[in-house]
mmCIF file of C-alpha atoms and ligand atoms in Angstrom:
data_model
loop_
_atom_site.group_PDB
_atom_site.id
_atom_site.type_symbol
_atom_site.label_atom_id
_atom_site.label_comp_id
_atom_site.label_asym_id
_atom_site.label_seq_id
_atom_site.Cartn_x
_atom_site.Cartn_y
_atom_site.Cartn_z
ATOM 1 C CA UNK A 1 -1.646 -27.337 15.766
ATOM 2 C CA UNK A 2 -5.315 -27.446 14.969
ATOM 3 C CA UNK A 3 -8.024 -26.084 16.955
ATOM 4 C CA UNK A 4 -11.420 -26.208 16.985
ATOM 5 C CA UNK A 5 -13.545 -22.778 17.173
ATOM 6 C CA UNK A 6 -14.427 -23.276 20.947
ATOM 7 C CA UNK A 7 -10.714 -24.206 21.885
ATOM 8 C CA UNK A 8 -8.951 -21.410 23.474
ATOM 9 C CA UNK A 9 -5.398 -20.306 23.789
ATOM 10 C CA UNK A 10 -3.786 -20.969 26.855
ATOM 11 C CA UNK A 11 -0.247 -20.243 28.387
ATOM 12 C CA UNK A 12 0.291 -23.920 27.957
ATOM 13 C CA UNK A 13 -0.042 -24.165 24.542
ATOM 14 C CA UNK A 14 1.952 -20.999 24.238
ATOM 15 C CA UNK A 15 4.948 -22.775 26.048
ATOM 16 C CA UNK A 16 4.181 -25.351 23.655
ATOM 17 C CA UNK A 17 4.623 -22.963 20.903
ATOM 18 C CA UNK A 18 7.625 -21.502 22.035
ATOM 19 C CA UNK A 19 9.451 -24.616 22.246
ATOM 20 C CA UNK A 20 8.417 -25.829 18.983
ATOM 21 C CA UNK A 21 9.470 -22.566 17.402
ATOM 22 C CA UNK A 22 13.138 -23.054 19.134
ATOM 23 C CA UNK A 23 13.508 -26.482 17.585
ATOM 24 C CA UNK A 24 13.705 -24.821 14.053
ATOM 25 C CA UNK A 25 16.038 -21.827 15.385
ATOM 26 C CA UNK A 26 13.336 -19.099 15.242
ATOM 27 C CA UNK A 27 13.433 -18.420 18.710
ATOM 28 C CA UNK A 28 14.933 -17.395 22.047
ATOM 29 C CA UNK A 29 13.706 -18.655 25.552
ATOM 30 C CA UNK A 30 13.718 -14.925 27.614
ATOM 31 C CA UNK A 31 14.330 -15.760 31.338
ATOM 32 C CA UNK A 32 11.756 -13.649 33.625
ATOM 33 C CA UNK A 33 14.629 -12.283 35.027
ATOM 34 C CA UNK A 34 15.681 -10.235 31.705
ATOM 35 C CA UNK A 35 12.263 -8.733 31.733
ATOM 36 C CA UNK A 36 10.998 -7.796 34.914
ATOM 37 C CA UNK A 37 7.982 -9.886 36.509
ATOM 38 C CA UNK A 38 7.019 -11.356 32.868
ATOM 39 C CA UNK A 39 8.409 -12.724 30.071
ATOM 40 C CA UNK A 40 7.186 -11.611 26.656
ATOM 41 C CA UNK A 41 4.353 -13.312 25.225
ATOM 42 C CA UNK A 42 3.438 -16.251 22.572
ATOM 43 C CA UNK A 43 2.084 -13.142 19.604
ATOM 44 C CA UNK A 44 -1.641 -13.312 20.110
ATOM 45 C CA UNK A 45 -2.843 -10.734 18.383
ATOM 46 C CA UNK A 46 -2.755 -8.444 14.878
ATOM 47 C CA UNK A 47 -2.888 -4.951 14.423
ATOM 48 C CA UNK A 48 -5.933 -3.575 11.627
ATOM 49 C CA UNK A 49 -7.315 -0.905 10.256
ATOM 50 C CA UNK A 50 -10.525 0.169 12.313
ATOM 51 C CA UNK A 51 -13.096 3.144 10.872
ATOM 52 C CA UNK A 52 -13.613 4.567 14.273
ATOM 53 C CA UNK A 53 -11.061 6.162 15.759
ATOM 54 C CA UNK A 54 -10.520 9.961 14.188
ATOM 55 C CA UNK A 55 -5.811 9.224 13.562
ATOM 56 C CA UNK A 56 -4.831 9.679 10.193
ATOM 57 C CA UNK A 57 -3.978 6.283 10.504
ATOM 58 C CA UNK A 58 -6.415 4.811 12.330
ATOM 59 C CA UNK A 59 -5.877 1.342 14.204
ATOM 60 C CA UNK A 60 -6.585 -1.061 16.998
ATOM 61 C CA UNK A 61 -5.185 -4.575 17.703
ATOM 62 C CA UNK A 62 -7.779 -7.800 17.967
ATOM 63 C CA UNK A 63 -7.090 -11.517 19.109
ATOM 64 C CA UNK A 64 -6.046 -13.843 16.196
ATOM 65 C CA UNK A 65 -7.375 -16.647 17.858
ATOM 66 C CA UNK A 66 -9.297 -17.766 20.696
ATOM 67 C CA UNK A 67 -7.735 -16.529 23.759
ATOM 68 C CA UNK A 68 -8.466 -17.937 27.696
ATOM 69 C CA UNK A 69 -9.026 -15.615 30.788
ATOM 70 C CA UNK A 70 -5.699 -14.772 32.431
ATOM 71 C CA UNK A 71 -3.412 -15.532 29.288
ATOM 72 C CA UNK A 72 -0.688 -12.478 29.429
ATOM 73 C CA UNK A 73 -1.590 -11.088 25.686
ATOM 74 C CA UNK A 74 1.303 -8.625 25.801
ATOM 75 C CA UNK A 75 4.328 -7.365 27.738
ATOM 76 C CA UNK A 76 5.569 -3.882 26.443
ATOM 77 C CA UNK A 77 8.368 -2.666 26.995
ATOM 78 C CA UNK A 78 8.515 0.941 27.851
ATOM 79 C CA UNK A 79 10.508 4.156 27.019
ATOM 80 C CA UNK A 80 10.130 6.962 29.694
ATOM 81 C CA UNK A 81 9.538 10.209 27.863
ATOM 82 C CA UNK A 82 10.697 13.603 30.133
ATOM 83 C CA UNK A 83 7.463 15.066 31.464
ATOM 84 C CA UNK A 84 8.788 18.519 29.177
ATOM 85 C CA UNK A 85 8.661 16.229 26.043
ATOM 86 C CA UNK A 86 5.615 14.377 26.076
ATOM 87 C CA UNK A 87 2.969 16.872 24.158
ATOM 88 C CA UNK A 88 3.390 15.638 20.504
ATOM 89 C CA UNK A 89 2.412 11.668 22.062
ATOM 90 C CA UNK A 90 0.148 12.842 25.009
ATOM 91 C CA UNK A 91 -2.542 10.368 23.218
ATOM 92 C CA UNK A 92 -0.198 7.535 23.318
ATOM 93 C CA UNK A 93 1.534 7.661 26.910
ATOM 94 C CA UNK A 94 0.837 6.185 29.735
ATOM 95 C CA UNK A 95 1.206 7.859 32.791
ATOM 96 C CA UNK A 96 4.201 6.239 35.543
ATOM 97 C CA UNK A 97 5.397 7.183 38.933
ATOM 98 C CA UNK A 98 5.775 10.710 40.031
ATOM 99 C CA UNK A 99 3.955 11.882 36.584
ATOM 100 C CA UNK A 100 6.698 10.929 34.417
ATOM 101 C CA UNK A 101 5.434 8.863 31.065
ATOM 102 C CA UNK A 102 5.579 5.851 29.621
ATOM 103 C CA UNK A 103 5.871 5.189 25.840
ATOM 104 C CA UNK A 104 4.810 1.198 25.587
ATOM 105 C CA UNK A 105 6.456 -0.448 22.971
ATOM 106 C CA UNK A 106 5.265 -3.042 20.480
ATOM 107 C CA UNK A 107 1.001 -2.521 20.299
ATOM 108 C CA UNK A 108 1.060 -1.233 23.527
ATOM 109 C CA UNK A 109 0.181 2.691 22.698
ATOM 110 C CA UNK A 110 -2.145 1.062 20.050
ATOM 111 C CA UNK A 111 -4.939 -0.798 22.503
ATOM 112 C CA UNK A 112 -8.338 1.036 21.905
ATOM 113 C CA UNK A 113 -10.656 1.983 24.686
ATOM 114 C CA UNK A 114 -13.776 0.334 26.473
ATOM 115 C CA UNK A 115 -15.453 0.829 29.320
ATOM 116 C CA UNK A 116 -15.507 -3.069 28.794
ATOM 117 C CA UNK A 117 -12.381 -3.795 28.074
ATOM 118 C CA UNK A 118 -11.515 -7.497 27.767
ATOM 119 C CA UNK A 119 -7.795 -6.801 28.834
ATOM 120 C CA UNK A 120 -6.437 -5.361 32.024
ATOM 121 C CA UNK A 121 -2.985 -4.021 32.518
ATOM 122 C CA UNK A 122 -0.513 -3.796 34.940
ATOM 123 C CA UNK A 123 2.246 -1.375 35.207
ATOM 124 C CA UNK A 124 5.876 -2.688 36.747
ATOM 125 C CA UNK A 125 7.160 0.515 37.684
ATOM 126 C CA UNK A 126 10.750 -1.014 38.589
ATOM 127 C CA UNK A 127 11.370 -2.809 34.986
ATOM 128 C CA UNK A 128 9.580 -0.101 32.515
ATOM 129 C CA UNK A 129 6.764 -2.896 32.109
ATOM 130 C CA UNK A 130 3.049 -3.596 31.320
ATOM 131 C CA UNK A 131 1.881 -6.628 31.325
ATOM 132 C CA UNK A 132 -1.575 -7.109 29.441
ATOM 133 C CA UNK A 133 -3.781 -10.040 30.792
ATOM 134 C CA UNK A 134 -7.051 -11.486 29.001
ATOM 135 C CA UNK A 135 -9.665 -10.354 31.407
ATOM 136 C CA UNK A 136 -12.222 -13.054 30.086
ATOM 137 C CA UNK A 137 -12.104 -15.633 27.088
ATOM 138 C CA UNK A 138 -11.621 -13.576 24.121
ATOM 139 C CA UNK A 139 -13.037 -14.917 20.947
ATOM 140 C CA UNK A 140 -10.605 -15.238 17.888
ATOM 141 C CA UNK A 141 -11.053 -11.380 15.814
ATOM 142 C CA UNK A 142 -12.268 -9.529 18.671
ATOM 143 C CA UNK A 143 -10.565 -6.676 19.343
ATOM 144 C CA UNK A 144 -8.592 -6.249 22.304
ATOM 145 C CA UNK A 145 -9.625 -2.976 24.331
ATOM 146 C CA UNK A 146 -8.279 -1.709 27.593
ATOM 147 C CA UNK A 147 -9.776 1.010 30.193
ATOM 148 C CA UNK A 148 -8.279 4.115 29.514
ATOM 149 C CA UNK A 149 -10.636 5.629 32.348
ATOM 150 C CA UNK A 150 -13.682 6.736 33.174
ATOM 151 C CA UNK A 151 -15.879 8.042 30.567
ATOM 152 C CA UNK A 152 -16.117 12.024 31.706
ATOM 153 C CA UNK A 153 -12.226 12.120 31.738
ATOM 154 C CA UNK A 154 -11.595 10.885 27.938
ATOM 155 C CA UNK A 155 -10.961 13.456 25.469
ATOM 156 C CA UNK A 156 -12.496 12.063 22.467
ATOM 157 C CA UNK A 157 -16.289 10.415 21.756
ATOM 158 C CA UNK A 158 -16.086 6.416 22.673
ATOM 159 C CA UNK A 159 -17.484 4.679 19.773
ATOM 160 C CA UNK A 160 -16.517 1.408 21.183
ATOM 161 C CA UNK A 161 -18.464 -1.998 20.897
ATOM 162 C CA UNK A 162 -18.596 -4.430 23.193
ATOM 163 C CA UNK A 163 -20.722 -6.836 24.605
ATOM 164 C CA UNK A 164 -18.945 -7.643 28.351
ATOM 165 C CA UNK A 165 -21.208 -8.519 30.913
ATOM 166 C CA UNK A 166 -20.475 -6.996 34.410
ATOM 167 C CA UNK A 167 -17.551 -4.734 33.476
ATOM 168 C CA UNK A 168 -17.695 -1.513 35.563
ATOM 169 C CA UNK A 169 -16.579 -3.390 38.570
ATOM 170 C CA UNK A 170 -13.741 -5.039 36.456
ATOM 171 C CA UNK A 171 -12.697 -1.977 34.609
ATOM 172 C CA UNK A 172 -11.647 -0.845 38.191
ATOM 173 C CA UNK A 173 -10.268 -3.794 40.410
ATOM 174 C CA UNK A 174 -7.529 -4.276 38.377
ATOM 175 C CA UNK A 175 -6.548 -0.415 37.736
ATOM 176 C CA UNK A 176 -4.712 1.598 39.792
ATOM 177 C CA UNK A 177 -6.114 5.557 39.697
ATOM 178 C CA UNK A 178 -2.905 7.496 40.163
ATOM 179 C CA UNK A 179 -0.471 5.451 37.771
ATOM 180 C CA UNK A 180 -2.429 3.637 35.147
ATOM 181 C CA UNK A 181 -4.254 5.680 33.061
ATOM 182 C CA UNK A 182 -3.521 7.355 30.061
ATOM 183 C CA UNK A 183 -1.508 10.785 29.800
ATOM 184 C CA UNK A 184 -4.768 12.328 28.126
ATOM 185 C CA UNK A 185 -6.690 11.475 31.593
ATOM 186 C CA UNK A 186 -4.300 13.216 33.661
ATOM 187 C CA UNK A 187 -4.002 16.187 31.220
ATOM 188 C CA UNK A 188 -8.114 16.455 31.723
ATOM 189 C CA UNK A 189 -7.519 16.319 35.201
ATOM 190 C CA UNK A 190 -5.744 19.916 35.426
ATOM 191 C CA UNK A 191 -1.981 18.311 35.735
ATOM 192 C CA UNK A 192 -0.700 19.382 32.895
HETATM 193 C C1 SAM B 201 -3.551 5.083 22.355
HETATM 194 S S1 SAM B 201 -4.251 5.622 20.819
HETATM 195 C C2 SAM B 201 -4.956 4.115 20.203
HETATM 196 C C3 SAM B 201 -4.486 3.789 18.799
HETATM 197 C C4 SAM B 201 -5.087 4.667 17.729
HETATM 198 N N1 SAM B 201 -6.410 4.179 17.335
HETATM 199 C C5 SAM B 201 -4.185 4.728 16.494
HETATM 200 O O1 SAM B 201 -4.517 4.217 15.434
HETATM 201 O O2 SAM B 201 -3.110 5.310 16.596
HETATM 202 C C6 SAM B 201 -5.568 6.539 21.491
HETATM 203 C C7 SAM B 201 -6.408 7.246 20.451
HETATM 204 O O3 SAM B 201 -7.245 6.318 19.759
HETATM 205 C C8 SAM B 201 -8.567 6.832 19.618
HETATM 206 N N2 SAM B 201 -9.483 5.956 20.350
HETATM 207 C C9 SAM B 201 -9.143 4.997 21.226
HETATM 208 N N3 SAM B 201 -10.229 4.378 21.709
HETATM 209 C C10 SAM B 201 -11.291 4.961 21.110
HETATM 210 C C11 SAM B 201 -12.697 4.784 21.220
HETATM 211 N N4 SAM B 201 -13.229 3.895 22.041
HETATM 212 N N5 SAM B 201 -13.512 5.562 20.454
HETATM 213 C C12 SAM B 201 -12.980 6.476 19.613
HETATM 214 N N6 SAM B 201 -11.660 6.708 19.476
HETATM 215 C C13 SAM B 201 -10.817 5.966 20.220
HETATM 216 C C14 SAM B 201 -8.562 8.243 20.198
HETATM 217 O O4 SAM B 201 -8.391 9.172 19.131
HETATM 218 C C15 SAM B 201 -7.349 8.271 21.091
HETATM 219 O O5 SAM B 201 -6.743 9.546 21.162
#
């Protein structure tokens, strides 16, 4: 389907997508049910190489096209990792209920940070789940950040770029303080 620079993706067209991709046998309809409170995602985005984070491998994920406000961008699945086990990935884990932590699947664990983030996410504690919503219209190669926290809790120097009006207030409508932020954030907070 062509699109013009301006045209965004929407869960519509993703639908669309979807059902055009069955026709030719490449893929499965997943009921809501089998997932939890979403189902996974038309594939918005790519992962790339990106100069400033410090990993050996460093990475982040950005939009491969034009994306709308509110389209779900990802749905990872999660692996819950025994609090007694979680050192080696502390950097990667997201913290669930009653401390225990969450390894997201797929690009999950691979979202850099901003303190404008252009995604939120949402944790379903009952199916292992977090769902990963456009927070704004996301132009096609931007990359796609989340809020790992506030700034005097992160344990490395934010060299994030971004250009989001009006964020702060964003960053923390949509995140919930005691289950949503990354394991490093709770390690700074003494909880270790
Ligand atoms: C969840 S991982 C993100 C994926 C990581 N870039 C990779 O390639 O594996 C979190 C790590 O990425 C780096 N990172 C994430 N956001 C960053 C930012 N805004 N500035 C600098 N480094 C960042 C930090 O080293 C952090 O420990």
């Amino acid at each position: 389907m062509l699109r013009t620079r301006l045209d965004c993706f929407s869960g519509a067209e993703a639908r669309a997508d979807a059902a055009a991709s069955m026709e030719i046998g490449e893929a499965k309809p997943i009921r809501s049910s089998e997932v939890g409170s979403a189902a996974t995602p038309h594939c918005l985005y790519e992962v790339f190489s990106t100069p400033y984070t410090d990993e050996e491998v460093a990475r982040g994920v950005r939009a491969k096209q034009s994306i709308c406000k509110g389209v779900v961008v990802e749905v990872a699945h999660c692996i819950r990792i025994p609090k007694q086990e979680y050192s080696v990935l502390e950097h990667y884990l997201y913290v669930g209920r009653n401390g225990c932590m969450l390894m997201a699947l797929g690009v999950g664990s691979l979202f850099n940070h901003s303190k404008q983030p252009n995604l939120y996410f949402a944790i379903d504690h009952d199916h292992l789940v977090i769902r990963y919503e456009a927070a704004r219209n996301i132009a096609a190669h931007e990359e796609l950040t989340i809020c790992y926290g506030s700034e005097s809790k992160l344990w490395f120097e934010d060299r994030s770029v971004n250009t989001l009006q009006n964020s702060s207030s964003m960053v923390h409508e949509y995140m919930d303080d005691e289950t949503s932020f990354l394991a490093g954030l709770q390690l700074d907070n003494g909880n270790e």
